[in-house]
Amino acid sequence: MIARFVAFSFAISTVFSANAQSGLSFYQYVKQLEKTLVKEGSDANKTKEAFNSIKLFKKAVVVQQRQRNKVKTLDTFLPRLVNEERVNKARALYKEHLPLLKALEKKYHIQPRFLVALWGVANDFSDSVDGYNALSVLSSLAYANQQQDYYQQEIKATIDLLNTPALGVTEIKSNWTGKVGLFNIDSSQYLSSYQDYDQDGKVDIWHSMDDSFATTAKLLENIGWKEKYTWGRQVRLPKEFDSSMLEEGEYKSLSQWKELGLTRFDHSALPNAKLTAKLVAPDGLKGRIYLTYHNFEHLLALTDSMYNAIAVGYLSNRIKYPPIK
């Protein structure tokens, strides 16, 4: 226990040392941030009221650092995250929520299996989450990280959420990364796409499955999801392959990839569909290789992780096949 406390204390001092050297304490930084937001157009009184609740949330910063330092590959990550227990649970919940999912598909044009897969990867199918004060988490992460523009954008969005009467919320709770709701989305994404699908006068993405599914479906629709397409597929490369094509990250037609020697993972030919795809290899050319379609970019926008986006795609495949009766 003592060793853990010492390690935690060391991690905290290391993470916050850069800001300490700059001469700004956390609360000085928060005050500066408040002034910046007001200068950029945020209501002064509402911003001040929201900022009164902010406290330094050290745990978020330490956990973030530990996650970054973890070594993982898809070969270890996918079997753990998309195991048989989770697949079976996903298929059962797909069947249970199918009437709602079909109604959402008709309205927002999102295939149900992707909504269920996003839910499973984000929160292991939890139907209720709480968490921490989102402004405290986001401000702490902004103070400790270089990506301050991103966190400041989400802080502003969180304040806007608190001041949106249609939402009916008085506090925004997040996980330790600052993500909100059952689907772990950004505050700005929530703000842009919120849906009161159960029509109870508030948009509760922490405890209402109707609102959570509908908000996520609306978000995907807003950012350009194409219902008639899927996300991608695992492929094999020819023995002689120009690795620079991976670095280029260009979309090519499936026929072009076929000419370059790529095949499906089972060695059969790629489909003849008129689609463009991009080569993705998170673990390099010796790891798992995928051709991903444009919908994959939208999964990335919701998951912020190449590994998680691939896990969502893979889980969606396992929901679809074999067909659920």
Short mmCIF file of C-alpha atoms in Angstrom, two decimals:
data_model
loop_
_atom_site.label_atom_id
_atom_site.label_comp_id
_atom_site.label_asym_id
_atom_site.label_seq_id
_atom_site.Cartn_x
_atom_site.Cartn_y
_atom_site.Cartn_z
CA MET A 1 0.00 0.00 0.00
CA ILE A 2 2.83 2.41 0.90
CA ALA A 3 4.65 1.57 -2.32
CA ARG A 4 1.52 2.33 -4.34
CA PHE A 5 1.10 5.67 -2.59
CA VAL A 6 4.73 6.62 -3.26
CA ALA A 7 4.36 5.67 -6.93
CA PHE A 8 1.14 7.69 -7.18
CA SER A 9 2.75 10.73 -5.56
CA PHE A 10 5.77 10.51 -7.87
CA ALA A 11 3.52 10.28 -10.92
CA ILE A 12 1.58 13.34 -9.81
CA SER A 13 4.72 15.43 -9.23
CA THR A 14 6.17 14.39 -12.60
CA VAL A 15 3.02 15.17 -14.57
CA PHE A 16 2.44 18.59 -13.05
CA SER A 17 6.08 19.70 -12.89
CA ALA A 18 5.96 21.55 -16.23
CA ASN A 19 3.10 23.75 -15.09
CA ALA A 20 4.71 24.31 -11.72
CA GLN A 21 7.86 25.51 -13.48
CA SER A 22 5.76 27.93 -15.54
CA GLY A 23 4.72 29.54 -12.27
CA LEU A 24 1.01 28.73 -12.57
CA SER A 25 -0.77 26.74 -9.90
CA PHE A 26 -3.80 24.73 -10.98
CA TYR A 27 -6.23 27.30 -9.63
CA GLN A 28 -4.32 30.15 -11.28
CA TYR A 29 -4.53 28.21 -14.53
CA VAL A 30 -8.28 27.71 -14.09
CA LYS A 31 -8.75 31.44 -13.46
CA GLN A 32 -6.77 32.21 -16.60
CA LEU A 33 -8.86 29.70 -18.53
CA GLU A 34 -12.07 31.31 -17.28
CA LYS A 35 -10.90 34.71 -18.54
CA THR A 36 -9.96 33.20 -21.91
CA LEU A 37 -13.40 31.64 -22.38
CA VAL A 38 -15.18 34.88 -21.47
CA LYS A 39 -12.93 36.81 -23.86
CA GLU A 40 -13.89 34.34 -26.60
CA GLY A 41 -17.59 34.96 -26.06
CA SER A 42 -18.76 32.80 -23.15
CA ASP A 43 -21.23 34.43 -20.76
CA ALA A 44 -19.20 35.81 -17.83
CA ASN A 45 -21.70 35.02 -15.06
CA LYS A 46 -22.52 31.53 -16.29
CA THR A 47 -18.86 30.69 -16.81
CA LYS A 48 -17.94 31.92 -13.33
CA GLU A 49 -20.76 29.90 -11.79
CA ALA A 50 -19.64 26.75 -13.61
CA PHE A 51 -15.99 27.27 -12.70
CA ASN A 52 -16.81 27.53 -9.00
CA SER A 53 -17.27 23.73 -8.98
CA ILE A 54 -13.85 22.93 -10.46
CA LYS A 55 -11.34 21.02 -8.34
CA LEU A 56 -8.02 19.41 -9.23
CA PHE A 57 -8.72 15.79 -10.23
CA LYS A 58 -5.31 14.14 -9.94
CA LYS A 59 -6.50 10.60 -10.60
CA ALA A 60 -7.50 11.39 -14.19
CA VAL A 61 -4.02 12.58 -15.07
CA VAL A 62 -2.22 9.64 -13.47
CA VAL A 63 -4.53 7.05 -15.06
CA GLN A 64 -4.07 8.74 -18.45
CA GLN A 65 -0.29 8.49 -18.11
CA ARG A 66 -0.50 4.82 -17.14
CA GLN A 67 -2.75 4.04 -20.11
CA ARG A 68 -0.30 5.72 -22.48
CA ASN A 69 2.57 3.66 -21.11
CA LYS A 70 0.79 0.31 -21.51
CA VAL A 71 2.21 -1.84 -24.28
CA LYS A 72 -0.50 -3.57 -26.31
CA THR A 73 -1.10 -5.03 -29.75
CA LEU A 74 -4.29 -6.02 -31.53
CA ASP A 75 -3.31 -9.65 -31.04
CA THR A 76 -3.64 -9.18 -27.28
CA PHE A 77 -6.20 -6.37 -27.22
CA LEU A 78 -8.97 -7.78 -29.43
CA PRO A 79 -9.27 -11.24 -27.80
CA ARG A 80 -9.53 -9.55 -24.41
CA LEU A 81 -12.02 -6.85 -25.37
CA VAL A 82 -14.11 -8.84 -27.87
CA ASN A 83 -14.20 -12.18 -26.07
CA GLU A 84 -16.94 -14.78 -26.41
CA GLU A 85 -18.74 -13.58 -23.30
CA ARG A 86 -18.97 -10.04 -24.69
CA VAL A 87 -20.01 -11.29 -28.12
CA ASN A 88 -22.82 -13.39 -26.63
CA LYS A 89 -23.95 -10.46 -24.50
CA ALA A 90 -23.88 -8.14 -27.53
CA ARG A 91 -26.04 -10.50 -29.58
CA ALA A 92 -28.54 -10.93 -26.74
CA LEU A 93 -28.83 -7.16 -26.18
CA TYR A 94 -29.13 -6.57 -29.92
CA LYS A 95 -32.16 -8.87 -29.93
CA GLU A 96 -33.59 -7.30 -26.77
CA HIS A 97 -33.34 -3.73 -28.08
CA LEU A 98 -34.17 -4.52 -31.72
CA PRO A 99 -37.51 -2.63 -31.86
CA LEU A 100 -35.80 0.57 -30.66
CA LEU A 101 -32.76 -0.02 -32.88
CA LYS A 102 -34.90 -0.58 -35.97
CA ALA A 103 -36.84 2.62 -35.28
CA LEU A 104 -33.56 4.52 -34.95
CA GLU A 105 -32.24 2.94 -38.14
CA LYS A 106 -35.30 4.19 -40.01
CA LYS A 107 -34.88 7.72 -38.61
CA TYR A 108 -31.08 8.16 -38.59
CA HIS A 109 -29.91 5.53 -41.10
CA ILE A 110 -27.41 3.79 -38.81
CA GLN A 111 -27.14 -0.02 -38.82
CA PRO A 112 -28.19 -1.31 -35.36
CA ARG A 113 -25.17 -3.60 -34.94
CA PHE A 114 -22.81 -0.61 -34.87
CA LEU A 115 -24.74 1.12 -32.09
CA VAL A 116 -24.66 -2.02 -29.96
CA ALA A 117 -20.94 -2.53 -30.68
CA LEU A 118 -20.13 1.08 -29.76
CA TRP A 119 -22.04 0.66 -26.51
CA GLY A 120 -20.21 -2.55 -25.66
CA VAL A 121 -16.72 -1.17 -26.30
CA ALA A 122 -17.44 2.13 -24.57
CA ASN A 123 -19.02 0.87 -21.35
CA ASP A 124 -19.39 -2.92 -21.48
CA PHE A 125 -23.16 -2.55 -22.01
CA SER A 126 -23.78 -0.67 -18.77
CA ASP A 127 -27.26 0.88 -18.76
CA SER A 128 -26.40 3.50 -16.14
CA VAL A 129 -23.22 5.49 -15.47
CA ASP A 130 -22.33 8.41 -13.23
CA GLY A 131 -18.70 9.41 -12.84
CA TYR A 132 -16.95 12.63 -11.89
CA ASN A 133 -17.48 16.35 -12.34
CA ALA A 134 -16.64 16.79 -16.04
CA LEU A 135 -15.31 20.33 -15.66
CA SER A 136 -12.87 19.21 -12.96
CA VAL A 137 -11.65 16.30 -15.08
CA LEU A 138 -11.28 18.35 -18.26
CA SER A 139 -9.58 21.27 -16.50
CA SER A 140 -7.13 18.92 -14.78
CA LEU A 141 -6.30 17.22 -18.07
CA ALA A 142 -5.93 20.59 -19.82
CA TYR A 143 -3.53 21.72 -17.08
CA ALA A 144 -1.39 18.60 -17.44
CA ASN A 145 -1.40 18.09 -21.21
CA GLN A 146 -0.17 19.70 -24.39
CA GLN A 147 -3.58 19.25 -26.12
CA GLN A 148 -4.98 22.29 -24.36
CA ASP A 149 -7.03 23.49 -27.35
CA TYR A 150 -9.00 20.22 -27.38
CA TYR A 151 -9.68 20.26 -23.64
CA GLN A 152 -10.59 23.95 -23.64
CA GLN A 153 -13.06 23.29 -26.47
CA GLU A 154 -14.66 20.53 -24.40
CA ILE A 155 -14.75 22.72 -21.28
CA LYS A 156 -16.62 25.40 -23.24
CA ALA A 157 -18.99 22.76 -24.63
CA THR A 158 -19.64 21.45 -21.11
CA ILE A 159 -20.54 24.94 -19.91
CA ASP A 160 -22.84 25.35 -22.91
CA LEU A 161 -24.50 22.04 -22.03
CA LEU A 162 -25.18 23.26 -18.51
CA ASN A 163 -26.84 26.34 -19.97
CA THR A 164 -29.01 24.56 -22.55
CA PRO A 165 -32.54 24.43 -21.04
CA ALA A 166 -33.70 21.72 -23.46
CA LEU A 167 -31.27 19.24 -21.89
CA GLY A 168 -32.63 19.60 -18.37
CA VAL A 169 -29.25 18.88 -16.74
CA THR A 170 -27.70 20.59 -13.71
CA GLU A 171 -24.37 18.74 -13.68
CA ILE A 172 -22.31 17.01 -16.34
CA LYS A 173 -20.60 13.83 -15.18
CA SER A 174 -17.76 12.19 -17.10
CA ASN A 175 -15.33 9.32 -16.85
CA TRP A 176 -11.66 9.97 -16.05
CA THR A 177 -10.95 10.93 -19.68
CA GLY A 178 -13.66 13.60 -19.74
CA LYS A 179 -16.02 11.55 -21.93
CA VAL A 180 -19.73 11.59 -21.12
CA GLY A 181 -22.65 9.18 -21.15
CA LEU A 182 -23.12 5.49 -21.90
CA PHE A 183 -21.25 5.85 -25.20
CA ASN A 184 -18.30 7.90 -23.88
CA ILE A 185 -18.67 10.80 -26.30
CA ASP A 186 -17.26 14.33 -26.11
CA SER A 187 -19.31 17.12 -24.57
CA SER A 188 -19.13 18.92 -27.93
CA GLN A 189 -20.56 15.83 -29.66
CA TYR A 190 -23.36 15.63 -27.09
CA LEU A 191 -24.10 19.33 -27.62
CA SER A 192 -24.26 18.98 -31.40
CA SER A 193 -26.48 15.90 -31.52
CA TYR A 194 -28.57 15.53 -28.34
CA GLN A 195 -31.92 13.77 -28.74
CA ASP A 196 -34.74 13.52 -26.19
CA TYR A 197 -35.98 10.31 -27.78
CA ASP A 198 -38.15 9.19 -24.85
CA GLN A 199 -39.69 12.70 -24.76
CA ASP A 200 -39.51 13.11 -21.00
CA GLY A 201 -38.29 16.72 -21.19
CA LYS A 202 -34.59 16.02 -20.63
CA VAL A 203 -31.73 14.42 -22.55
CA ASP A 204 -30.23 11.85 -20.21
CA ILE A 205 -27.35 10.02 -21.90
CA TRP A 206 -26.20 8.58 -18.56
CA HIS A 207 -29.30 6.53 -17.66
CA SER A 208 -31.71 6.51 -20.63
CA MET A 209 -31.07 3.92 -23.32
CA ASP A 210 -33.50 5.69 -25.66
CA ASP A 211 -31.70 9.04 -25.40
CA SER A 212 -28.25 7.43 -25.50
CA PHE A 213 -28.87 5.33 -28.60
CA ALA A 214 -30.67 8.18 -30.38
CA THR A 215 -28.01 10.79 -29.57
CA THR A 216 -25.25 8.51 -30.82
CA ALA A 217 -27.20 7.65 -33.96
CA LYS A 218 -27.83 11.35 -34.64
CA LEU A 219 -24.13 12.08 -34.09
CA LEU A 220 -23.09 9.44 -36.61
CA GLU A 221 -25.64 10.77 -39.09
CA ASN A 222 -24.36 14.33 -38.58
CA ILE A 223 -20.73 13.44 -39.27
CA GLY A 224 -21.51 11.56 -42.48
CA TRP A 225 -22.12 7.86 -41.75
CA LYS A 226 -23.17 5.91 -44.85
CA GLU A 227 -25.76 3.25 -44.05
CA LYS A 228 -25.18 1.14 -47.15
CA TYR A 229 -21.49 0.61 -46.33
CA THR A 230 -19.65 -1.25 -43.60
CA TRP A 231 -16.45 -0.30 -41.76
CA GLY A 232 -13.65 -2.41 -43.27
CA ARG A 233 -12.09 -5.85 -43.34
CA GLN A 234 -8.93 -7.66 -42.28
CA VAL A 235 -6.68 -8.42 -45.26
CA ARG A 236 -3.40 -10.05 -46.20
CA LEU A 237 -0.52 -8.33 -47.97
CA PRO A 238 1.62 -9.87 -50.72
CA LYS A 239 5.14 -10.93 -49.72
CA GLU A 240 6.64 -8.01 -51.60
CA PHE A 241 4.78 -4.90 -50.51
CA ASP A 242 5.78 -1.24 -50.61
CA SER A 243 5.51 -0.13 -46.96
CA SER A 244 5.38 3.53 -48.01
CA MET A 245 1.75 2.95 -49.06
CA LEU A 246 0.88 2.50 -45.42
CA GLU A 247 2.53 5.79 -44.50
CA GLU A 248 0.74 7.62 -47.32
CA GLY A 249 -2.68 6.75 -45.89
CA GLU A 250 -4.37 7.20 -49.26
CA TYR A 251 -7.73 5.83 -50.27
CA LYS A 252 -7.62 3.52 -53.30
CA SER A 253 -10.34 1.53 -55.03
CA LEU A 254 -10.68 -2.14 -54.08
CA SER A 255 -9.68 -3.03 -57.63
CA GLN A 256 -6.45 -1.07 -57.18
CA TRP A 257 -5.70 -2.87 -53.91
CA LYS A 258 -6.44 -6.15 -55.65
CA GLU A 259 -3.94 -5.31 -58.39
CA LEU A 260 -1.34 -4.61 -55.69
CA GLY A 261 -1.78 -8.17 -54.42
CA LEU A 262 -4.02 -7.71 -51.38
CA THR A 263 -6.53 -10.44 -50.56
CA ARG A 264 -9.15 -11.12 -47.94
CA PHE A 265 -7.79 -12.66 -44.75
CA ASP A 266 -8.92 -16.11 -45.94
CA HIS A 267 -6.82 -15.62 -49.12
CA SER A 268 -9.87 -15.18 -51.37
CA ALA A 269 -10.15 -12.21 -53.73
CA LEU A 270 -11.33 -8.82 -52.54
CA PRO A 271 -14.94 -8.00 -53.49
CA ASN A 272 -15.70 -6.20 -56.74
CA ALA A 273 -17.66 -3.45 -55.00
CA LYS A 274 -17.00 0.09 -56.17
CA LEU A 275 -15.56 1.27 -52.88
CA THR A 276 -12.42 3.11 -51.86
CA ALA A 277 -10.46 1.93 -48.84
CA LYS A 278 -7.42 2.92 -46.82
CA LEU A 279 -4.76 0.59 -45.44
CA VAL A 280 -4.56 0.56 -41.63
CA ALA A 281 -1.94 -1.29 -39.59
CA PRO A 282 -1.77 -0.04 -35.96
CA ASP A 283 0.98 -2.55 -35.10
CA GLY A 284 2.96 -2.18 -38.32
CA LEU A 285 3.17 -4.51 -41.29
CA LYS A 286 3.89 -7.52 -39.06
CA GLY A 287 0.63 -7.02 -37.16
CA ARG A 288 -3.00 -7.22 -38.24
CA ILE A 289 -3.72 -5.37 -41.49
CA TYR A 290 -7.06 -3.82 -42.46
CA LEU A 291 -8.63 -2.08 -45.41
CA THR A 292 -10.98 0.47 -43.90
CA TYR A 293 -13.81 2.36 -45.57
CA HIS A 294 -14.91 5.92 -44.84
CA ASN A 295 -17.28 4.82 -42.06
CA PHE A 296 -14.21 3.77 -40.09
CA GLU A 297 -13.22 7.44 -39.80
CA HIS A 298 -16.52 8.06 -38.04
CA LEU A 299 -15.89 5.20 -35.60
CA LEU A 300 -12.54 6.84 -34.86
CA ALA A 301 -14.30 10.13 -34.18
CA LEU A 302 -16.37 8.45 -31.47
CA THR A 303 -13.69 6.24 -29.94
CA ASP A 304 -10.51 8.36 -30.26
CA SER A 305 -8.52 5.13 -30.59
CA MET A 306 -7.51 3.01 -33.57
CA TYR A 307 -7.69 -0.09 -31.38
CA ASN A 308 -11.15 0.73 -30.04
CA ALA A 309 -12.48 1.61 -33.50
CA ILE A 310 -11.28 -1.74 -34.85
CA ALA A 311 -12.80 -3.47 -31.81
CA VAL A 312 -16.15 -1.81 -32.58
CA GLY A 313 -15.95 -2.97 -36.19
CA TYR A 314 -14.98 -6.50 -35.20
CA LEU A 315 -17.72 -6.74 -32.57
CA SER A 316 -20.27 -5.47 -35.10
CA ASN A 317 -19.21 -8.31 -37.42
CA ARG A 318 -19.70 -10.85 -34.63
CA ILE A 319 -23.19 -9.44 -33.99
CA LYS A 320 -24.09 -9.77 -37.67
CA TYR A 321 -22.68 -13.26 -38.26
CA PRO A 322 -24.12 -15.78 -37.82
CA PRO A 323 -27.55 -14.14 -38.31
CA ILE A 324 -29.53 -13.73 -35.10
CA LYS A 325 -32.82 -15.65 -35.15
#
